[in-house]
Tab-separated table of C-alpha atoms and ligand atoms in Angstrom:
chain	number	residue	atom	x	y	z
E	1	MET	CA	124.037	77.364	129.302
E	2	PRO	CA	124.696	81.151	129.406
E	3	ASP	CA	122.662	82.994	132.097
E	4	ILE	CA	120.889	85.090	129.470
E	5	LEU	CA	119.520	81.950	127.793
E	6	ALA	CA	118.402	80.477	131.105
E	7	ASP	CA	116.505	83.741	131.805
E	8	GLU	CA	114.862	83.765	128.366
E	9	PHE	CA	113.898	80.070	128.622
E	10	ALA	CA	112.236	80.742	131.983
E	11	PHE	CA	110.447	83.840	130.621
E	12	LEU	CA	109.218	81.902	127.579
E	13	GLY	CA	108.097	78.992	129.754
E	14	GLU	CA	105.949	81.327	131.863
E	15	LEU	CA	104.533	83.255	128.938
E	16	VAL	CA	103.819	80.316	126.622
E	17	GLY	CA	102.840	77.642	129.163
E	18	ASP	CA	100.501	75.034	127.726
E	19	GLN	CA	98.845	77.384	125.223
E	20	PRO	CA	100.382	76.208	121.877
E	21	GLU	CA	97.708	73.572	121.223
E	22	ALA	CA	94.949	76.139	121.739
E	23	TRP	CA	96.773	78.656	119.512
E	24	ASP	CA	97.103	76.003	116.820
E	25	LEU	CA	93.429	75.082	116.982
E	26	ALA	CA	92.372	78.756	116.906
E	27	GLY	CA	94.901	79.568	114.163
E	28	LEU	CA	95.959	82.657	116.089
E	29	LEU	CA	98.755	83.853	118.362
E	30	PRO	CA	98.056	86.542	121.003
E	31	VAL	CA	99.507	89.787	119.583
E	32	ASP	CA	100.217	91.233	123.043
E	33	LEU	CA	102.446	88.200	123.760
E	34	LEU	CA	104.310	88.748	120.463
E	35	ARG	CA	104.833	92.415	121.320
E	36	LYS	CA	106.099	91.491	124.795
E	37	LEU	CA	108.628	89.072	123.292
E	38	GLY	CA	109.545	91.623	120.630
E	39	ALA	CA	110.153	94.390	123.169
E	40	ARG	CA	112.417	92.033	125.121
E	41	GLY	CA	114.485	91.410	121.982
E	42	VAL	CA	113.727	87.675	121.925
E	43	LEU	CA	112.262	87.663	118.389
E	44	CYS	CA	115.479	88.941	116.787
E	45	ALA	CA	117.990	88.089	119.476
E	46	GLU	CA	121.143	88.546	117.381
E	47	VAL	CA	120.634	92.313	117.010
E	48	PRO	CA	123.648	93.905	118.732
E	49	ALA	CA	123.169	95.592	122.106
E	50	SER	CA	124.237	98.907	120.501
E	51	PHE	CA	120.966	98.762	118.492
E	52	GLY	CA	118.831	97.679	121.464
E	53	GLY	CA	119.088	93.913	120.931
E	54	LEU	CA	120.267	91.008	123.075
E	55	GLY	CA	123.424	90.584	120.961
E	56	LEU	CA	123.336	86.773	121.041
E	57	SER	CA	125.761	84.721	118.962
E	58	SER	CA	124.274	82.530	116.229
E	59	ALA	CA	124.903	79.464	118.418
E	60	ASP	CA	122.973	80.961	121.358
E	61	ASN	CA	120.189	82.254	119.126
E	62	GLY	CA	120.082	78.745	117.651
E	63	ALA	CA	119.571	77.262	121.106
E	64	LEU	CA	116.798	79.805	121.699
E	65	SER	CA	115.160	79.008	118.340
E	66	ALA	CA	115.300	75.259	119.056
E	67	HIS	CA	113.710	75.880	122.451
E	68	VAL	CA	110.888	77.899	120.888
E	69	GLY	CA	110.627	75.383	118.009
E	70	ALA	CA	109.983	72.605	120.534
E	71	LEU	CA	107.268	74.690	122.196
E	72	ASP	CA	105.501	76.064	119.146
E	73	SER	CA	106.532	76.246	115.476
E	74	SER	CA	104.086	79.077	114.802
E	75	LEU	CA	105.826	81.253	117.372
E	76	ARG	CA	109.244	80.185	116.055
E	77	SER	CA	108.086	81.160	112.544
E	78	ILE	CA	107.351	84.685	113.801
E	79	MET	CA	110.833	84.710	115.330
E	80	THR	CA	112.322	83.696	111.979
E	81	SER	CA	110.551	86.505	110.098
E	82	GLN	CA	111.480	89.140	112.674
E	83	GLY	CA	115.082	87.888	112.663
E	84	ILE	CA	115.312	87.963	108.853
E	85	ALA	CA	113.925	91.502	108.816
E	86	ALA	CA	116.379	92.699	111.469
E	87	PHE	CA	119.389	91.006	109.888
E	88	THR	CA	118.498	92.364	106.434
E	89	VAL	CA	118.180	95.910	107.786
E	90	GLN	CA	121.481	95.497	109.639
E	91	ARG	CA	123.239	94.232	106.509
E	92	LEU	CA	121.669	96.344	103.784
E	93	GLY	CA	120.347	99.467	105.501
E	94	ASP	CA	122.228	102.750	105.841
E	95	ARG	CA	123.149	104.120	109.258
E	96	GLU	CA	119.850	106.003	109.783
E	97	GLN	CA	117.775	103.026	108.616
E	98	ARG	CA	119.639	100.699	111.005
E	99	ARG	CA	119.107	103.102	113.895
E	100	ARG	CA	115.429	103.606	113.172
E	101	TYR	CA	114.203	100.168	112.111
E	102	LEU	CA	116.291	98.114	114.558
E	103	ALA	CA	114.891	100.260	117.390
E	104	ASP	CA	111.384	99.452	116.075
E	105	LEU	CA	112.132	95.725	115.786
E	106	THR	CA	113.566	95.450	119.293
E	107	GLY	CA	110.894	97.753	120.706
E	108	GLY	CA	107.787	95.626	120.176
E	109	GLN	CA	106.941	96.289	116.534
E	110	LEU	CA	106.452	93.164	114.416
E	111	ALA	CA	107.813	92.514	110.929
E	112	ALA	CA	107.141	90.127	108.050
E	113	VAL	CA	109.313	89.519	104.991
E	114	ALA	CA	107.716	89.303	101.543
E	115	PHE	CA	109.512	87.618	98.628
E	116	SER	CA	107.097	85.077	97.141
E	117	GLU	CA	104.506	85.882	94.513
E	118	PRO	CA	101.867	83.860	92.647
E	119	GLU	CA	104.263	83.317	89.713
E	120	ALA	CA	107.549	83.544	91.664
E	121	GLY	CA	108.003	80.851	94.306
E	122	SER	CA	111.215	78.830	93.958
E	123	ASP	CA	112.264	81.126	91.102
E	124	LEU	CA	112.347	84.659	92.485
E	125	SER	CA	113.762	86.005	89.225
E	126	ALA	CA	110.145	85.834	87.943
E	127	MET	CA	109.136	88.422	90.575
E	128	GLN	CA	106.858	91.189	89.247
E	129	THR	CA	106.568	93.559	92.214
E	130	THR	CA	108.005	96.964	91.350
E	131	ILE	CA	109.532	99.730	93.442
E	132	THR	CA	109.499	102.815	91.245
E	133	PRO	CA	111.307	106.061	92.202
E	134	ASP	CA	109.182	109.206	91.826
E	135	GLY	CA	110.915	112.367	93.106
E	136	ASP	CA	111.338	112.074	96.892
E	137	SER	CA	109.029	109.045	96.913
E	138	VAL	CA	108.873	105.482	95.690
E	139	VAL	CA	105.729	103.706	94.551
E	140	VAL	CA	105.381	99.990	95.364
E	141	SER	CA	103.009	97.709	93.431
E	142	GLY	CA	102.678	93.953	93.518
E	143	HIS	CA	101.153	90.832	95.071
E	144	LYS	CA	103.000	88.731	97.665
E	145	LYS	CA	101.891	85.269	98.769
E	146	TRP	CA	102.013	83.186	101.957
E	147	ILE	CA	103.840	85.817	103.996
E	148	THR	CA	104.528	84.485	107.496
E	149	GLY	CA	103.413	86.841	110.233
E	150	ALA	CA	101.918	89.439	107.862
E	151	ARG	CA	98.640	89.153	109.763
E	152	TYR	CA	100.332	90.591	112.879
E	153	ALA	CA	102.956	92.801	111.240
E	154	ASP	CA	103.477	96.533	111.671
E	155	LEU	CA	106.239	96.551	109.032
E	156	LEU	CA	106.601	94.563	105.825
E	157	LEU	CA	110.013	94.113	104.273
E	158	VAL	CA	109.113	93.804	100.598
E	159	LEU	CA	111.442	92.606	97.849
E	160	GLY	CA	110.780	94.152	94.445
E	161	ARG	CA	112.295	95.147	91.124
E	162	PHE	CA	114.111	98.458	91.194
E	163	GLY	CA	114.940	99.362	87.591
E	164	ASP	CA	117.201	96.603	86.275
E	165	ASP	CA	118.126	95.576	89.839
E	166	ALA	CA	116.149	94.736	92.964
E	167	ALA	CA	115.666	96.264	96.411
E	168	PHE	CA	114.039	95.743	99.782
E	169	VAL	CA	111.621	98.459	100.828
E	170	VAL	CA	110.171	98.856	104.329
E	171	VAL	CA	106.389	99.251	104.034
E	172	PRO	CA	104.227	100.129	107.063
E	173	ALA	CA	101.364	97.616	107.087
E	174	SER	CA	98.970	100.536	107.689
E	175	ALA	CA	100.097	102.487	104.582
E	176	PRO	CA	97.317	103.361	102.097
E	177	GLY	CA	97.226	100.749	99.326
E	178	VAL	CA	98.349	97.790	101.507
E	179	SER	CA	95.844	94.977	102.013
E	180	ILE	CA	96.513	91.805	103.987
E	181	GLU	CA	94.383	88.683	103.647
E	182	PRO	CA	95.128	85.684	105.930
E	183	VAL	CA	95.621	82.304	104.193
E	184	PRO	CA	92.537	80.265	105.138
E	185	SER	CA	93.233	76.992	107.058
E	186	PRO	CA	96.983	76.485	106.523
E	187	MET	CA	98.051	72.844	106.872
E	188	GLY	CA	100.656	73.618	109.549
E	189	CYS	CA	102.121	76.442	111.635
E	190	ARG	CA	98.466	77.411	111.698
E	191	ALA	CA	98.897	80.342	114.074
E	192	ALA	CA	101.839	81.926	112.215
E	193	GLY	CA	99.633	84.502	110.487
E	194	HIS	CA	100.486	83.539	106.879
E	195	SER	CA	98.818	86.022	104.565
E	196	ASP	CA	98.627	87.280	101.025
E	197	VAL	CA	99.707	90.898	100.736
E	198	ARG	CA	98.588	93.257	97.973
E	199	LEU	CA	100.415	96.497	97.348
E	200	ASP	CA	98.435	98.880	95.146
E	201	ASP	CA	100.485	101.974	94.266
E	202	VAL	CA	101.776	102.321	97.819
E	203	ARG	CA	103.595	105.669	98.005
E	204	LEU	CA	106.436	105.906	100.548
E	205	PRO	CA	109.382	108.213	101.239
E	206	ALA	CA	112.404	107.234	99.093
E	207	SER	CA	114.296	106.722	102.373
E	208	SER	CA	112.246	103.532	102.880
E	209	VAL	CA	114.406	101.681	100.312
E	210	LEU	CA	117.157	99.814	102.169
E	211	GLY	CA	120.571	101.177	101.207
E	212	GLY	CA	118.866	103.809	99.037
E	213	GLY	CA	119.015	101.981	95.692
E	214	GLY	CA	119.010	98.814	93.645
E	215	GLN	CA	121.309	95.829	94.120
E	216	GLN	CA	121.735	92.411	92.556
E	217	LEU	CA	118.657	90.236	93.257
E	218	GLN	CA	120.700	87.165	94.203
E	219	LEU	CA	122.717	89.108	96.792
E	220	LEU	CA	119.512	90.392	98.395
E	221	PHE	CA	117.720	87.086	98.743
E	222	THR	CA	120.834	85.130	99.711
E	223	THR	CA	121.481	87.630	102.534
E	224	ALA	CA	117.951	87.309	103.880
E	225	LEU	CA	117.543	83.570	103.271
E	226	THR	CA	120.830	82.638	104.924
E	227	TYR	CA	119.523	84.007	108.214
E	228	GLY	CA	116.150	82.340	107.547
E	229	ARG	CA	117.752	78.963	106.856
E	230	MET	CA	119.679	79.045	110.122
E	231	SER	CA	116.547	79.939	112.040
E	232	VAL	CA	114.339	77.315	110.367
E	233	GLY	CA	117.059	74.669	110.775
E	234	TRP	CA	117.300	75.318	114.510
E	235	GLY	CA	113.500	75.445	114.772
E	236	CYS	CA	113.395	71.966	113.196
E	237	VAL	CA	115.859	70.730	115.831
E	238	GLY	CA	113.224	71.840	118.352
E	239	ILE	CA	110.455	69.954	116.518
E	240	ILE	CA	112.588	66.781	116.565
E	241	ARG	CA	113.316	67.180	120.291
E	242	ALA	CA	109.595	67.532	121.053
E	243	CYS	CA	108.919	64.358	119.012
E	244	LEU	CA	111.765	62.408	120.642
E	245	ASN	CA	110.467	63.413	124.053
E	246	ALA	CA	106.821	62.508	123.358
E	247	ALA	CA	107.680	59.162	121.721
E	248	THR	CA	110.099	58.140	124.470
E	249	VAL	CA	107.682	58.977	127.297
E	250	HIS	CA	104.913	57.055	125.539
E	251	ALA	CA	107.067	54.028	124.699
E	252	ARG	CA	108.202	53.814	128.313
E	253	THR	CA	104.703	53.740	129.749
E	254	ARG	CA	102.243	52.242	127.266
E	255	GLN	CA	102.037	48.448	127.502
E	256	GLN	CA	101.050	46.055	124.732
E	257	GLY	CA	101.598	42.286	124.726
E	258	GLY	CA	102.518	42.415	128.432
E	259	VAL	CA	105.549	44.703	128.040
E	260	VAL	CA	106.113	48.427	127.493
E	261	LEU	CA	106.315	49.463	123.831
E	262	ALA	CA	110.031	50.298	124.181
E	263	GLU	CA	110.720	46.602	124.695
E	264	HIS	CA	109.292	45.706	121.293
E	265	GLN	CA	112.350	45.874	119.093
E	266	LEU	CA	110.553	47.404	116.120
E	267	VAL	CA	109.364	50.268	118.333
E	268	ALA	CA	112.854	50.581	119.840
E	269	ARG	CA	114.138	51.077	116.297
E	270	HIS	CA	111.800	54.103	115.958
E	271	LEU	CA	113.296	55.579	119.135
E	272	ALA	CA	116.781	55.069	117.723
E	273	ALA	CA	115.740	56.826	114.499
E	274	LEU	CA	114.428	59.779	116.518
E	275	LEU	CA	117.675	60.056	118.464
E	276	VAL	CA	119.707	59.886	115.246
E	277	ALA	CA	117.526	62.623	113.715
E	278	GLU	CA	118.036	64.856	116.758
E	279	GLN	CA	121.798	64.366	116.746
E	280	VAL	CA	122.278	64.760	112.990
E	281	ALA	CA	120.134	67.913	112.771
E	282	THR	CA	121.776	69.444	115.843
E	283	ARG	CA	125.296	68.839	114.503
E	284	ALA	CA	124.460	70.332	111.080
E	285	CYS	CA	122.989	73.451	112.727
E	286	GLU	CA	125.887	73.759	115.179
E	287	HIS	CA	128.316	73.652	112.261
E	288	ALA	CA	126.396	76.391	110.418
E	289	SER	CA	126.285	78.562	113.550
E	290	ARG	CA	130.023	78.133	114.026
E	291	CYS	CA	130.481	79.303	110.402
E	292	TRP	CA	128.189	82.272	111.087
E	293	ASP	CA	129.968	83.281	114.303
E	294	ALA	CA	133.403	82.931	112.636
E	295	ASN	CA	132.226	84.862	109.545
E	296	SER	CA	133.380	81.886	107.464
E	297	ALA	CA	133.240	81.806	103.667
E	298	GLU	CA	131.525	78.395	104.049
E	299	LEU	CA	128.487	79.970	105.686
E	300	VAL	CA	126.076	80.120	102.737
E	301	VAL	CA	126.442	76.412	101.931
E	302	ALA	CA	126.552	75.421	105.618
E	303	ALA	CA	123.217	77.217	106.166
E	304	VAL	CA	121.615	75.435	103.190
E	305	LEU	CA	122.944	72.105	104.467
E	306	ALA	CA	121.702	72.759	108.010
E	307	LYS	CA	118.228	73.753	106.856
E	308	HIS	CA	118.003	70.830	104.441
E	309	VAL	CA	119.184	68.215	106.940
E	310	ALA	CA	117.100	69.576	109.811
E	311	ALA	CA	113.901	69.982	107.752
E	312	THR	CA	114.047	66.517	106.166
E	313	GLN	CA	114.962	64.933	109.522
E	314	ALA	CA	112.110	66.807	111.239
E	315	ALA	CA	109.539	65.668	108.666
E	316	ALA	CA	110.699	62.045	109.042
E	317	ALA	CA	110.945	62.298	112.848
E	318	ALA	CA	107.439	63.712	113.199
E	319	ALA	CA	106.033	60.834	111.092
E	320	THR	CA	107.969	58.351	113.251
E	321	ALA	CA	106.683	59.895	116.473
E	322	VAL	CA	103.073	59.667	115.251
E	323	GLN	CA	103.748	55.999	114.440
E	324	VAL	CA	104.997	55.313	117.989
E	325	LEU	CA	102.049	57.053	119.620
E	326	ALA	CA	99.550	55.681	117.083
E	327	SER	CA	95.979	56.591	118.104
E	328	ALA	CA	97.251	58.446	121.192
E	329	GLY	CA	98.900	61.028	118.928
E	330	ALA	CA	96.633	60.928	115.918
E	331	GLN	CA	94.482	63.884	116.842
E	332	ASP	CA	94.671	67.651	116.533
E	333	GLY	CA	95.722	69.035	119.869
E	334	HIS	CA	98.519	66.500	120.357
E	335	VAL	CA	102.096	67.701	120.113
E	336	VAL	CA	103.126	65.018	117.590
E	337	ALA	CA	100.106	65.653	115.346
E	338	ARG	CA	101.032	69.339	115.299
E	339	ALA	CA	104.695	68.500	114.661
E	340	TYR	CA	103.694	66.267	111.735
E	341	ARG	CA	101.821	69.109	110.037
E	342	ASP	CA	104.360	71.806	110.918
E	343	ALA	CA	107.463	69.807	109.954
E	344	LYS	CA	106.233	69.044	106.440
E	345	LEU	CA	106.020	72.775	105.699
E	346	MET	CA	109.656	73.215	106.737
E	347	GLU	CA	110.571	71.223	103.607
E	348	ILE	CA	108.941	73.928	101.468
E	349	ILE	CA	110.197	77.189	102.945
E	350	GLU	CA	113.545	79.048	102.783
E	351	GLY	CA	114.457	76.962	99.724
E	352	SER	CA	112.458	73.749	99.268
E	353	THR	CA	114.138	70.363	99.671
E	354	GLU	CA	114.672	70.218	95.899
E	355	ILE	CA	116.129	73.735	95.694
E	356	CYS	CA	118.502	72.957	98.600
E	357	GLU	CA	119.559	69.752	96.834
E	358	LEU	CA	120.308	71.685	93.648
E	359	ILE	CA	122.462	74.181	95.578
E	360	LEU	CA	124.272	71.344	97.377
E	361	ALA	CA	124.810	69.461	94.100
E	362	ARG	CA	126.338	72.597	92.531
E	363	HIS	CA	128.598	72.877	95.561
E	364	ALA	CA	129.611	69.214	95.284
E	365	LEU	CA	130.714	69.866	91.701
E	366	THR	CA	132.950	72.713	92.865
E	367	VAL	CA	134.579	70.896	95.792
E	368	VAL	CA	135.290	67.548	94.148
E	369	PRO	CA	138.067	68.042	91.586
E	370	GLU	CA	137.697	66.610	88.083
E	371	PRO	CA	139.910	63.537	87.609
E	372	LYS	CA	143.155	64.251	85.722
E	373	CYS	CA	143.377	62.447	82.388
T	1	FAD	C1	104.490	77.735	105.737
T	1	FAD	C2	104.980	78.671	104.678
T	1	FAD	C3	105.533	79.882	105.058
T	1	FAD	C4	105.976	80.789	104.074
T	1	FAD	N1	106.466	82.010	104.463
T	1	FAD	C5	106.880	82.888	103.510
T	1	FAD	C6	107.352	84.199	103.890
T	1	FAD	O1	107.383	84.568	105.073
T	1	FAD	N2	107.747	85.035	102.898
T	1	FAD	C7	107.719	84.674	101.574
T	1	FAD	O2	108.096	85.481	100.744
T	1	FAD	N3	107.266	83.451	101.200
T	1	FAD	C8	106.838	82.556	102.133
T	1	FAD	N4	106.369	81.319	101.763
T	1	FAD	C9	106.356	80.945	100.351
T	1	FAD	C10	107.524	80.007	100.051
T	1	FAD	O3	108.719	80.744	100.015
T	1	FAD	C11	107.234	79.282	98.740
T	1	FAD	O4	106.124	78.427	98.972
T	1	FAD	C12	108.436	78.484	98.264
T	1	FAD	O5	109.449	79.335	97.792
T	1	FAD	C13	108.062	77.521	97.134
T	1	FAD	O6	107.377	78.206	96.135
T	1	FAD	P1	105.985	77.626	95.592
T	1	FAD	O7	105.131	77.280	96.752
T	1	FAD	O8	105.468	78.597	94.606
T	1	FAD	O9	106.365	76.262	94.874
T	1	FAD	P2	106.981	76.079	93.398
T	1	FAD	O10	108.134	76.995	93.205
T	1	FAD	O11	105.871	76.123	92.413
T	1	FAD	O12	107.535	74.598	93.483
T	1	FAD	C14	106.674	73.446	93.446
T	1	FAD	C15	107.534	72.194	93.554
T	1	FAD	O13	108.468	72.149	92.461
T	1	FAD	C16	109.802	72.114	92.958
T	1	FAD	N5	110.650	72.942	92.092
T	1	FAD	C17	110.459	74.229	91.711
T	1	FAD	N6	111.478	74.648	90.939
T	1	FAD	C18	112.343	73.614	90.836
T	1	FAD	C19	113.586	73.426	90.188
T	1	FAD	N7	114.195	74.411	89.504
T	1	FAD	N8	114.195	72.216	90.307
T	1	FAD	C20	113.624	71.229	91.038
T	1	FAD	N9	112.461	71.338	91.680
T	1	FAD	C21	111.814	72.521	91.581
T	1	FAD	C22	109.741	72.695	94.364
T	1	FAD	O14	110.792	72.230	95.172
T	1	FAD	C23	108.387	72.173	94.844
T	1	FAD	O15	108.518	70.842	95.273
T	1	FAD	C24	105.896	80.421	102.712
T	1	FAD	C25	105.342	79.188	102.331
T	1	FAD	C26	104.884	78.332	103.296
T	1	FAD	C27	104.268	77.020	102.873
């Protein structure tokens, strides 16, 4: 393991400790802890050193995300949002925007990324939020839904229509016209600060629009979601590792019928399934990170595949782990109960399971040649 990762793992261990269960029950993360991690560059660790970041490769950031995912999916969700925001600014912003916003994002300010709307979930082309130029200003109006981390955010990266195209605009959460309402009692990732965001005629300098103007909608969301899929995929690897660990420890120690659970073959099969899940998800994410680090043309599909495999494996693994622990894990406050709730949500975000399958099916049709008559 690179020294920098060992240092960050130790720092995270000290800072997080045994608090995730309490955060989950309270539905809240400590903001000062998020700012500390943000100022250290951990929340968007791939930002290059020249912009104040840690400059990690995708593979190393993946290892970091898996580590955080095993500790606490709410915290990893914040990491995903901050990372998407930073990567999107890096990719789509002009030089001044990169300098300014990446310094904010590696300096302790927190960001959330807002695509989804009441009528635009899987289908973002139905989006109704508008970014309207008006002299030296733009005016942003719309309603965004279920925005991870918006409760804690200083900056909101908002996707909206820009004439016939689309754009991302950076909106300070404190700007007049912005209101943020936490989602009451989310099923999982309860401390991730999911919120609805309303933007009522929010007037901002025109320089807040990334890249200065409109671009194709698909390009914008694919750019942002590709980073998000990598991060969620690696986070799911962490969930699976936490489940594998909890189930194995329990099966080694709990006795029923005069032997430890691990000696009952049907329970042993659950442990095998957990190991398979961990290996399969890890390999899919490693492949996607290799594509990312090599700037491969395969990246977009590899990221969808990694997220899809890791999320479905995590949901199945968490259910298996609860089965192995039975009543010992069937209570809020237990790591496998939390994993069960958190993992299910990973099948909804960054392209639901069905949307990933549609993308992968389209890809299958392009890679398998039609038979010659
Ligand atoms: C925990 C969590 C965190 C989130 N964080 C964010 C965030 O930070 N930023 C943000 O912008 N949004 C966020 N979202 C919203 C998320 O992106 C949407 O929930 C997601 O895109 C699905 O949209 P929807 O919920 O409206 O479901 P719908 O689009 O209504 O889909 C409902 C069901 O129909 C299926 N479906 C829809 N269309 C098709 C189709 N064409 N073919 C086959 N099946 C289809 C879906 O897969 C799903 O199973 C978050 C949601 C959750 C639950």
